Amino acid sequence: YKRSREPSDDHNPHKRHGAAVTLATHRQMYERNFPLYKQPVEVGCFSLDSHRNFFNDHRQMRYYVQPRKRPEFNLRDGYTDRFIKRDDGVKERLDHLLKWILANRDQIQNRDKTSSSSRVLGVDFVTWRGHLTKVLTTPYETHEGWLLAASKFGGTIYISEVETEAARTDRESRSERQEEMMYWGYKFEQYTCADDVDGTPDPGGVVNTNEAFCTVVQTRLADHKLLFSGEVDCRVTDADAPPAPACYVELKTSAEICTPKQRSNFHRYKLLKWWAQSFLPGVPQIVAGLRDHDGVVVSMETIQTSKISQLIKKEFNCWKPTVCMNFCSDFLSFVKSVVEEDDPRLVYLFAWDPHRDVSYTVHRDSQYNFIPEWYVKELRS
Ligand code: A3P
Ligand code: MG
Ligand code: MG
């Protein structure tokens, strides 16, 4: 039979007779004190060029340039003739991050020296920030489920997303308007970012969404040691800026807010996603371009990530950061309890659909394998 796992039931005697098979996602179950979340430390970075080639450096870093006057950025400009779109049908899984790990094994602090032979990297989890963002927002998500594949190798659990059937259908049936609106966020980045520390933005250039700059951070959530990477939009240029990730800026676009209802929806839905994405890697500020229906940015607003929890408190029955973080912590405990066998060819597939519990299935040598042989060979050598 199936037993829903109670959050934090590490002392639950029933657990000794077999690990739980599902994890509940009800938000009320995660309303406890905020868990320990250590200040994320940047341990490195990497870049992907216009062909998605990996470079173990910051060549794709961009610099935020505050618009001088009231902006009038036309986000539709260049969509038909100066846009190269990354092929989102190509699944890269953790490959770029794994390349970074092989090139930087010494950068990863292994404080647990005594067991360094059994836990090669000295971290419990390796994943993308974007995957963790989805876990954080799960107790509040009502539309989109997820699939997360997990494999243990060298004592570390790697987590890589698998596209759901629903997500694939959505991706393959987007309207022309949706396709164009996905371009707007990148166009906004081009209006506000320079390639060099003393440069100016070039809105006449090509927007190529293959290019990316990624930070790699290490942190700890409760008793889970995490290593994850996330794409960073830009950094501030001030000479006295704090070290990364505190100098990073997340850029966002959103529809301008005209009514109390729109403001409430912005707080309830958008700020949840924005907060989760930036809080995880320790990105302190979000610069939002507010645009009209025709894709013209009419104003800019800077939001401090740390102020978001205060901003939303006026909303009735709103989301809570503590629920997100406690759920994430309990999900990672659940994953640890399930993913027992250390074998890169064994995948535990965690599945979640809105209004359901998290469940899992086990697959050996299947289509879900995601730890490449080149990585296994190199890390073992
Ligand atoms: P906006 O978020 O400003 O709309 P990010 O902000 O995470 O760096 O992403 C950059 C842009 O990619 C987004 O800018 C948006 O244009 C596009 N994008 C990212 N995730 C998306 C998603 N799930 N659906 C549609 N567009 C997305
Ligand atoms: Mg980005
Ligand atoms: Mg952004």
GROMACS .gro file of C-alpha atoms and ligand atoms in nm:
model
  410
    1TYR     CA    1   0.000   0.000   0.000
    2LYS     CA    2   0.100   0.363  -0.030
    3ARG     CA    3   0.175   0.573   0.272
    4SER     CA    4   0.208   0.947   0.234
    5ARG     CA    5   0.527   1.057   0.398
    6GLU     CA    6   0.486   1.309   0.676
    7PRO     CA    7   0.731   1.599   0.647
    8SER     CA    8   1.038   1.561   0.869
    9ASP     CA    9   0.945   1.219   0.998
   10ASP     CA   10   1.306   1.116   1.041
   11HIS     CA   11   1.212   0.995   1.387
   12ASN     CA   12   0.897   0.826   1.271
   13PRO     CA   13   0.940   0.462   1.380
   14HIS     CA   14   0.739   0.337   1.081
   15LYS     CA   15   1.011   0.458   0.849
   16ARG     CA   16   1.242   0.185   0.974
   17HIS     CA   17   1.018  -0.073   0.811
   18GLY     CA   18   1.074   0.073   0.465
   19ALA     CA   19   1.119   0.414   0.312
   20ALA     CA   20   0.807   0.610   0.221
   21VAL     CA   21   0.690   0.571  -0.137
   22THR     CA   22   0.530   0.914  -0.182
   23LEU     CA   23   0.575   1.268  -0.055
   24ALA     CA   24   0.279   1.498   0.009
   25THR     CA   25   0.293   1.854  -0.125
   26HIS     CA   26   0.018   2.026   0.077
   27ARG     CA   27   0.141   2.371   0.172
   28GLN     CA   28   0.006   2.354   0.531
   29MET     CA   29   0.247   2.068   0.602
   30TYR     CA   30   0.552   2.287   0.542
   31GLU     CA   31   0.465   2.591   0.754
   32ARG     CA   32   0.744   2.561   1.008
   33ASN     CA   33   1.050   2.771   1.089
   34PHE     CA   34   1.262   2.873   0.794
   35PRO     CA   35   1.526   2.601   0.741
   36LEU     CA   36   1.899   2.672   0.743
   37TYR     CA   37   2.000   2.803   0.402
   38LYS     CA   38   2.365   2.900   0.387
   39GLN     CA   39   2.468   3.204   0.188
   40PRO     CA   40   2.545   3.059  -0.158
   41VAL     CA   41   2.914   3.084  -0.252
   42GLU     CA   42   3.020   3.109  -0.616
   43VAL     CA   43   3.276   2.836  -0.683
   44GLY     CA   44   3.308   2.908  -1.054
   45CYS     CA   45   3.130   3.001  -1.372
   46PHE     CA   46   3.113   2.901  -1.737
   47SER     CA   47   2.996   3.035  -2.070
   48LEU     CA   48   2.809   2.893  -2.367
   49ASP     CA   49   2.876   3.061  -2.700
   50SER     CA   50   2.643   3.117  -2.997
   51HIS     CA   51   2.683   2.748  -3.091
   52ARG     CA   52   2.629   2.621  -2.733
   53ASN     CA   53   2.998   2.541  -2.701
   54PHE     CA   54   3.122   2.523  -2.341
   55PHE     CA   55   3.397   2.752  -2.208
   56ASN     CA   56   3.531   2.732  -1.856
   57ASP     CA   57   3.537   3.112  -1.819
   58HIS     CA   58   3.325   3.429  -1.799
   59ARG     CA   59   3.345   3.535  -2.164
   60GLN     CA   60   2.964   3.564  -2.192
   61MET     CA   61   2.928   3.782  -1.881
   62ARG     CA   62   2.731   4.100  -1.949
   63TYR     CA   63   2.713   4.431  -1.765
   64TYR     CA   64   2.399   4.613  -1.658
   65VAL     CA   65   2.362   4.965  -1.796
   66GLN     CA   66   2.092   5.175  -1.631
   67PRO     CA   67   1.885   5.352  -1.900
   68ARG     CA   68   1.952   5.729  -1.883
   69LYS     CA   69   1.600   5.851  -1.939
   70ARG     CA   70   1.252   5.708  -1.927
   71PRO     CA   71   1.286   5.399  -2.148
   72GLU     CA   72   1.087   5.332  -2.461
   73PHE     CA   73   1.225   4.994  -2.558
   74ASN     CA   74   1.036   4.825  -2.836
   75LEU     CA   75   1.072   4.456  -2.747
   76ARG     CA   76   0.928   4.346  -3.083
   77ASP     CA   77   1.214   4.500  -3.278
   78GLY     CA   78   1.431   4.240  -3.452
   79TYR     CA   79   1.206   3.939  -3.388
   80THR     CA   80   1.171   3.853  -3.758
   81ASP     CA   81   1.518   3.947  -3.880
   82ARG     CA   82   1.770   3.965  -3.592
   83PHE     CA   83   1.683   3.664  -3.376
   84ILE     CA   84   1.859   3.329  -3.352
   85LYS     CA   85   1.663   3.099  -3.126
   86ARG     CA   86   1.816   2.813  -2.933
   87ASP     CA   87   1.668   2.476  -3.038
   88ASP     CA   88   1.472   2.384  -2.724
   89GLY     CA   89   1.407   2.038  -2.866
   90VAL     CA   90   1.772   1.954  -2.793
   91LYS     CA   91   1.798   1.819  -2.438
   92GLU     CA   92   2.135   1.906  -2.285
   93ARG     CA   93   2.053   1.758  -1.945
   94LEU     CA   94   2.340   1.821  -1.699
   95ASP     CA   95   2.615   1.799  -1.961
   96HIS     CA   96   2.751   2.158  -1.938
   97LEU     CA   97   2.756   2.146  -1.559
   98LEU     CA   98   2.931   1.807  -1.567
   99LYS     CA   99   3.195   1.953  -1.799
  100TRP     CA  100   3.246   2.233  -1.548
  101ILE     CA  101   3.283   1.980  -1.264
  102LEU     CA  102   3.550   1.781  -1.452
  103ALA     CA  103   3.745   2.101  -1.522
  104ASN     CA  104   3.717   2.227  -1.162
  105ARG     CA  105   3.726   1.931  -0.928
  106ASP     CA  106   3.970   2.115  -0.700
  107GLN     CA  107   3.734   2.414  -0.661
  108ILE     CA  108   3.466   2.203  -0.497
  109GLN     CA  109   3.525   2.215  -0.127
  110ASN     CA  110   3.526   1.874   0.024
  111ARG     CA  111   3.522   1.957   0.394
  112ASP     CA  112   3.432   1.595   0.467
  113LYS     CA  113   3.790   1.478   0.414
  114THR     CA  114   3.750   1.148   0.599
  115SER     CA  115   3.496   1.013   0.352
  116SER     CA  116   3.639   1.178   0.042
  117SER     CA  117   3.703   0.837  -0.109
  118SER     CA  118   3.339   0.730  -0.084
  119ARG     CA  119   3.195   1.071  -0.175
  120VAL     CA  120   3.409   1.187  -0.462
  121LEU     CA  121   3.279   1.543  -0.478
  122GLY     CA  122   3.179   1.590  -0.116
  123VAL     CA  123   2.833   1.723  -0.206
  124ASP     CA  124   2.497   1.550  -0.173
  125PHE     CA  125   2.328   1.693  -0.483
  126VAL     CA  126   2.429   1.831  -0.824
  127THR     CA  127   2.162   1.995  -1.038
  128TRP     CA  128   2.044   2.307  -1.222
  129ARG     CA  129   1.905   2.602  -1.031
  130GLY     CA  130   1.600   2.590  -1.260
  131HIS     CA  131   1.514   2.238  -1.139
  132LEU     CA  132   1.531   2.353  -0.777
  133THR     CA  133   1.310   2.653  -0.863
  134LYS     CA  134   1.043   2.406  -0.977
  135VAL     CA  135   1.075   2.211  -0.653
  136LEU     CA  136   1.047   2.530  -0.444
  137THR     CA  137   0.724   2.642  -0.612
  138THR     CA  138   0.560   2.295  -0.608
  139PRO     CA  139   0.332   2.354  -0.304
  140TYR     CA  140   0.176   2.648  -0.492
  141GLU     CA  141   0.175   2.515  -0.849
  142THR     CA  142  -0.168   2.422  -0.985
  143HIS     CA  143  -0.103   2.381  -1.360
  144GLU     CA  144   0.233   2.227  -1.449
  145GLY     CA  145   0.370   1.903  -1.310
  146TRP     CA  146   0.732   1.786  -1.338
  147LEU     CA  147   0.954   1.484  -1.385
  148LEU     CA  148   1.295   1.479  -1.219
  149ALA     CA  149   1.542   1.198  -1.287
  150ALA     CA  150   1.791   1.117  -1.010
  151SER     CA  151   2.098   0.892  -1.014
  152LYS     CA  152   2.362   0.838  -0.750
  153PHE     CA  153   2.725   0.825  -0.857
  154GLY     CA  154   3.027   0.846  -0.629
  155GLY     CA  155   2.801   0.922  -0.333
  156THR     CA  156   2.648   1.230  -0.499
  157ILE     CA  157   2.292   1.240  -0.629
  158TYR     CA  158   2.254   1.409  -0.967
  159ILE     CA  159   1.910   1.548  -1.057
  160SER     CA  160   1.812   1.622  -1.417
  161GLU     CA  161   1.472   1.723  -1.549
  162VAL     CA  162   1.276   1.514  -1.801
  163GLU     CA  163   1.024   1.699  -2.016
  164THR     CA  164   0.666   1.594  -1.938
  165GLU     CA  165   0.424   1.495  -2.215
  166ALA     CA  166   0.219   1.805  -2.134
  167ALA     CA  167   0.521   2.036  -2.156
  168ARG     CA  168   0.621   1.884  -2.489
  169THR     CA  169   0.272   1.931  -2.629
  170ASP     CA  170   0.272   2.294  -2.510
  171ARG     CA  171   0.617   2.353  -2.658
  172GLU     CA  172   0.515   2.208  -2.995
  173SER     CA  173   0.185   2.398  -3.016
  174ARG     CA  174   0.276   2.750  -2.909
  175SER     CA  175   0.089   3.029  -3.085
  176GLU     CA  176   0.275   3.287  -3.295
  177ARG     CA  177   0.201   3.547  -3.027
  178GLN     CA  178   0.346   3.319  -2.753
  179GLU     CA  179   0.656   3.252  -2.964
  180GLU     CA  180   0.710   3.625  -3.011
  181MET     CA  181   0.652   3.707  -2.645
  182MET     CA  182   0.920   3.457  -2.546
  183TYR     CA  183   1.161   3.675  -2.743
  184TRP     CA  184   1.069   3.992  -2.553
  185GLY     CA  185   1.261   3.900  -2.237
  186TYR     CA  186   1.581   3.844  -2.434
  187LYS     CA  187   1.532   4.167  -2.628
  188PHE     CA  188   1.500   4.353  -2.297
  189GLU     CA  189   1.836   4.205  -2.194
  190GLN     CA  190   1.991   4.344  -2.513
  191TYR     CA  191   1.856   4.695  -2.440
  192THR     CA  192   2.000   4.694  -2.087
  193CYS     CA  193   2.327   4.499  -2.112
  194ALA     CA  194   2.671   4.575  -2.252
  195ASP     CA  195   2.930   4.313  -2.347
  196ASP     CA  196   3.213   4.502  -2.178
  197VAL     CA  197   3.247   4.667  -1.840
  198ASP     CA  198   3.276   5.014  -2.001
  199GLY     CA  199   3.053   4.943  -2.302
  200THR     CA  200   2.701   5.046  -2.401
  201PRO     CA  201   2.411   4.824  -2.509
  202ASP     CA  202   2.370   4.757  -2.882
  203PRO     CA  203   1.997   4.723  -2.964
  204GLY     CA  204   2.087   4.693  -3.333
  205GLY     CA  205   2.263   4.359  -3.289
  206VAL     CA  206   2.134   4.004  -3.317
  207VAL     CA  207   1.964   3.835  -3.020
  208ASN     CA  208   2.107   3.483  -2.997
  209THR     CA  209   1.956   3.276  -2.716
  210ASN     CA  210   2.225   3.009  -2.747
  211GLU     CA  211   2.461   3.239  -2.560
  212ALA     CA  212   2.467   3.209  -2.183
  213PHE     CA  213   2.671   3.290  -1.877
  214CYS     CA  214   2.625   3.054  -1.582
  215THR     CA  215   2.733   3.076  -1.220
  216VAL     CA  216   2.812   2.763  -1.018
  217VAL     CA  217   2.737   2.792  -0.648
  218GLN     CA  218   2.773   2.577  -0.341
  219THR     CA  219   2.543   2.603  -0.043
  220ARG     CA  220   2.360   2.396   0.217
  221LEU     CA  221   1.986   2.357   0.275
  222ALA     CA  222   1.928   2.199   0.618
  223ASP     CA  223   2.158   1.892   0.602
  224HIS     CA  224   2.179   1.882   0.222
  225LYS     CA  225   2.504   1.998   0.061
  226LEU     CA  226   2.417   2.141  -0.279
  227LEU     CA  227   2.615   2.227  -0.590
  228PHE     CA  228   2.410   2.387  -0.864
  229SER     CA  229   2.441   2.616  -1.163
  230GLY     CA  230   2.213   2.882  -1.297
  231GLU     CA  231   2.213   3.123  -1.586
  232VAL     CA  232   2.290   3.482  -1.482
  233ASP     CA  233   2.167   3.777  -1.690
  234CYS     CA  234   2.430   4.038  -1.596
  235ARG     CA  235   2.630   4.204  -1.319
  236VAL     CA  236   2.664   4.561  -1.192
  237THR     CA  237   2.973   4.751  -1.302
  238ASP     CA  238   3.054   4.953  -0.985
  239ALA     CA  239   3.415   4.924  -0.879
  240ASP     CA  240   3.301   4.866  -0.519
  241ALA     CA  241   3.046   4.596  -0.608
  242PRO     CA  242   3.047   4.293  -0.377
  243PRO     CA  243   3.187   3.963  -0.508
  244ALA     CA  244   2.962   3.722  -0.703
  245PRO     CA  245   2.687   3.622  -0.664
  246ALA     CA  246   2.600   3.947  -0.477
  247CYS     CA  247   2.692   4.162  -0.780
  248TYR     CA  248   2.454   3.979  -1.014
  249VAL     CA  249   2.131   4.122  -1.149
  250GLU     CA  250   1.831   3.925  -1.275
  251LEU     CA  251   1.642   4.095  -1.559
  252LYS     CA  252   1.271   4.041  -1.604
  253THR     CA  253   0.989   4.177  -1.813
  254SER     CA  254   0.627   4.186  -1.705
  255ALA     CA  255   0.301   4.344  -1.814
  256GLU     CA  256   0.255   4.691  -1.661
  257ILE     CA  257   0.031   4.695  -1.356
  258CYS     CA  258  -0.281   4.912  -1.390
  259THR     CA  259  -0.540   4.764  -1.152
  260PRO     CA  260  -0.538   4.625  -0.794
  261LYS     CA  261  -0.628   4.285  -0.939
  262GLN     CA  262  -0.322   4.293  -1.166
  263ARG     CA  263  -0.102   4.392  -0.872
  264SER     CA  264  -0.242   4.106  -0.664
  265ASN     CA  265  -0.181   3.853  -0.943
  266PHE     CA  266   0.172   3.985  -0.990
  267HIS     CA  267   0.243   3.930  -0.619
  268ARG     CA  268   0.077   3.589  -0.607
  269TYR     CA  269   0.217   3.426  -0.917
  270LYS     CA  270   0.502   3.616  -1.077
  271LEU     CA  271   0.687   3.722  -0.763
  272LEU     CA  272   0.685   3.360  -0.640
  273LYS     CA  273   0.875   3.249  -0.950
  274TRP     CA  274   1.104   3.552  -0.947
  275TRP     CA  275   1.185   3.510  -0.579
  276ALA     CA  276   1.256   3.135  -0.603
  277GLN     CA  277   1.483   3.181  -0.907
  278SER     CA  278   1.696   3.458  -0.754
  279PHE     CA  279   1.693   3.357  -0.387
  280LEU     CA  280   1.844   3.014  -0.461
  281PRO     CA  281   2.176   3.140  -0.607
  282GLY     CA  282   2.185   3.452  -0.389
  283VAL     CA  283   2.114   3.707  -0.663
  284PRO     CA  284   2.015   4.017  -0.462
  285GLN     CA  285   1.832   4.231  -0.716
  286ILE     CA  286   1.584   4.200  -0.998
  287VAL     CA  287   1.542   4.476  -1.257
  288ALA     CA  288   1.196   4.461  -1.413
  289GLY     CA  289   1.096   4.624  -1.738
  290LEU     CA  290   0.722   4.685  -1.732
  291ARG     CA  291   0.576   4.668  -2.081
  292ASP     CA  292   0.247   4.745  -2.246
  293HIS     CA  293   0.040   4.505  -2.460
  294ASP     CA  294   0.240   4.599  -2.771
  295GLY     CA  295   0.573   4.506  -2.616
  296VAL     CA  296   0.696   4.857  -2.536
  297VAL     CA  297   0.873   4.896  -2.202
  298VAL     CA  298   0.717   5.198  -2.035
  299SER     CA  299   0.890   5.188  -1.694
  300MET     CA  300   1.155   5.010  -1.492
  301GLU     CA  301   1.150   4.891  -1.136
  302THR     CA  302   1.420   4.740  -0.917
  303ILE     CA  303   1.312   4.477  -0.666
  304GLN     CA  304   1.541   4.354  -0.388
  305THR     CA  305   1.506   3.975  -0.363
  306SER     CA  306   1.523   3.998   0.017
  307LYS     CA  307   1.230   4.244   0.026
  308ILE     CA  308   0.990   4.019  -0.168
  309SER     CA  309   0.868   3.831   0.139
  310GLN     CA  310   0.764   4.168   0.292
  311LEU     CA  311   0.607   4.292  -0.034
  312ILE     CA  312   0.365   3.999  -0.053
  313LYS     CA  313   0.255   3.990   0.310
  314LYS     CA  314  -0.039   4.223   0.238
  315GLU     CA  315  -0.189   3.964   0.003
  316PHE     CA  316  -0.453   3.742   0.159
  317ASN     CA  317  -0.353   3.374   0.169
  318CYS     CA  318  -0.030   3.436  -0.022
  319TRP     CA  319   0.269   3.206  -0.079
  320LYS     CA  320   0.538   3.180   0.188
  321PRO     CA  321   0.914   3.141   0.135
  322THR     CA  322   0.937   2.909   0.436
  323VAL     CA  323   0.689   2.664   0.277
  324CYS     CA  324   0.897   2.659  -0.042
  325MET     CA  325   1.225   2.598   0.139
  326ASN     CA  326   1.086   2.340   0.383
  327PHE     CA  327   0.925   2.151   0.098
  328CYS     CA  328   1.253   2.154  -0.093
  329SER     CA  329   1.442   2.029   0.211
  330ASP     CA  330   1.191   1.747   0.267
  331PHE     CA  331   1.190   1.659  -0.103
  332LEU     CA  332   1.570   1.624  -0.096
  333SER     CA  333   1.544   1.405   0.218
  334PHE     CA  334   1.285   1.194   0.035
  335VAL     CA  335   1.519   1.163  -0.266
  336LYS     CA  336   1.806   1.061  -0.037
  337SER     CA  337   1.590   0.793   0.126
  338VAL     CA  338   1.484   0.651  -0.213
  339VAL     CA  339   1.804   0.679  -0.420
  340GLU     CA  340   2.008   0.416  -0.242
  341GLU     CA  341   2.201   0.232  -0.509
  342ASP     CA  342   2.519   0.403  -0.633
  343ASP     CA  343   2.499   0.339  -1.006
  344PRO     CA  344   2.501   0.600  -1.283
  345ARG     CA  345   2.295   0.370  -1.508
  346LEU     CA  346   2.012   0.346  -1.260
  347VAL     CA  347   1.754   0.627  -1.270
  348TYR     CA  348   1.494   0.697  -1.004
  349LEU     CA  349   1.227   0.903  -1.181
  350PHE     CA  350   1.037   1.135  -0.946
  351ALA     CA  351   0.701   1.246  -1.083
  352TRP     CA  352   0.462   1.511  -0.964
  353ASP     CA  353   0.128   1.635  -1.096
  354PRO     CA  354  -0.071   1.918  -0.938
  355HIS     CA  355  -0.307   1.801  -0.658
  356ARG     CA  356  -0.107   1.478  -0.625
  357ASP     CA  357   0.179   1.348  -0.409
  358VAL     CA  358   0.531   1.307  -0.544
  359SER     CA  359   0.589   0.944  -0.647
  360TYR     CA  360   0.871   0.758  -0.820
  361THR     CA  361   0.960   0.471  -1.050
  362VAL     CA  362   1.295   0.296  -1.106
  363HIS     CA  363   1.460   0.242  -1.447
  364ARG     CA  364   1.781   0.060  -1.537
  365ASP     CA  365   1.967   0.134  -1.864
  366SER     CA  366   1.667   0.319  -2.001
  367GLN     CA  367   1.592   0.630  -2.207
  368TYR     CA  368   1.611   0.821  -1.878
  369ASN     CA  369   1.985   0.761  -1.825
  370PHE     CA  370   2.149   1.101  -1.814
  371ILE     CA  371   2.496   1.064  -1.660
  372PRO     CA  372   2.718   1.030  -1.968
  373GLU     CA  373   2.990   0.767  -1.997
  374TRP     CA  374   3.258   1.032  -2.057
  375TYR     CA  375   3.178   1.176  -1.717
  376VAL     CA  376   3.178   0.842  -1.536
  377LYS     CA  377   3.509   0.742  -1.695
  378GLU     CA  378   3.681   1.071  -1.617
  379LEU     CA  379   3.556   1.104  -1.259
  380ARG     CA  380   3.658   0.746  -1.179
  381SER     CA  381   4.009   0.792  -1.322
  382A3P     P1  382   1.124   3.733  -1.901
  382A3P     O1  383   1.130   3.646  -1.780
  382A3P     O2  384   1.165   3.873  -1.876
  382A3P     O3  385   0.993   3.723  -1.971
  382A3P     P2  386   1.515   3.459  -1.748
  382A3P     O4  387   1.440   3.582  -1.705
  382A3P     O5  388   1.488   3.342  -1.663
  382A3P     O6  389   1.660   3.494  -1.756
  382A3P     O7  390   1.466   3.421  -1.892
  382A3P     C1  391   1.490   3.508  -2.001
  382A3P     C2  392   1.374   3.509  -2.095
  382A3P     O8  393   1.351   3.382  -2.153
  382A3P     C3  394   1.242   3.543  -2.034
  382A3P     O9  395   1.234   3.676  -2.005
  382A3P     C4  396   1.146   3.496  -2.143
  382A3P    O10  397   1.145   3.587  -2.251
  382A3P     C5  398   1.213   3.369  -2.185
  382A3P     N1  399   1.164   3.258  -2.106
  382A3P     C6  400   1.226   3.197  -2.005
  382A3P     N2  401   1.153   3.096  -1.954
  382A3P     C7  402   1.039   3.095  -2.022
  382A3P     C8  403   0.923   3.015  -2.017
  382A3P     N3  404   0.907   2.914  -1.931
  382A3P     N4  405   0.824   3.043  -2.103
  382A3P     C9  406   0.837   3.144  -2.188
  382A3P     N5  407   0.945   3.222  -2.198
  382A3P    C10  408   1.045   3.198  -2.118
  383MG      MG  409   1.833   3.470  -1.777
  384MG      MG  410   1.601   3.719  -1.671
   0.00000   0.00000   0.00000
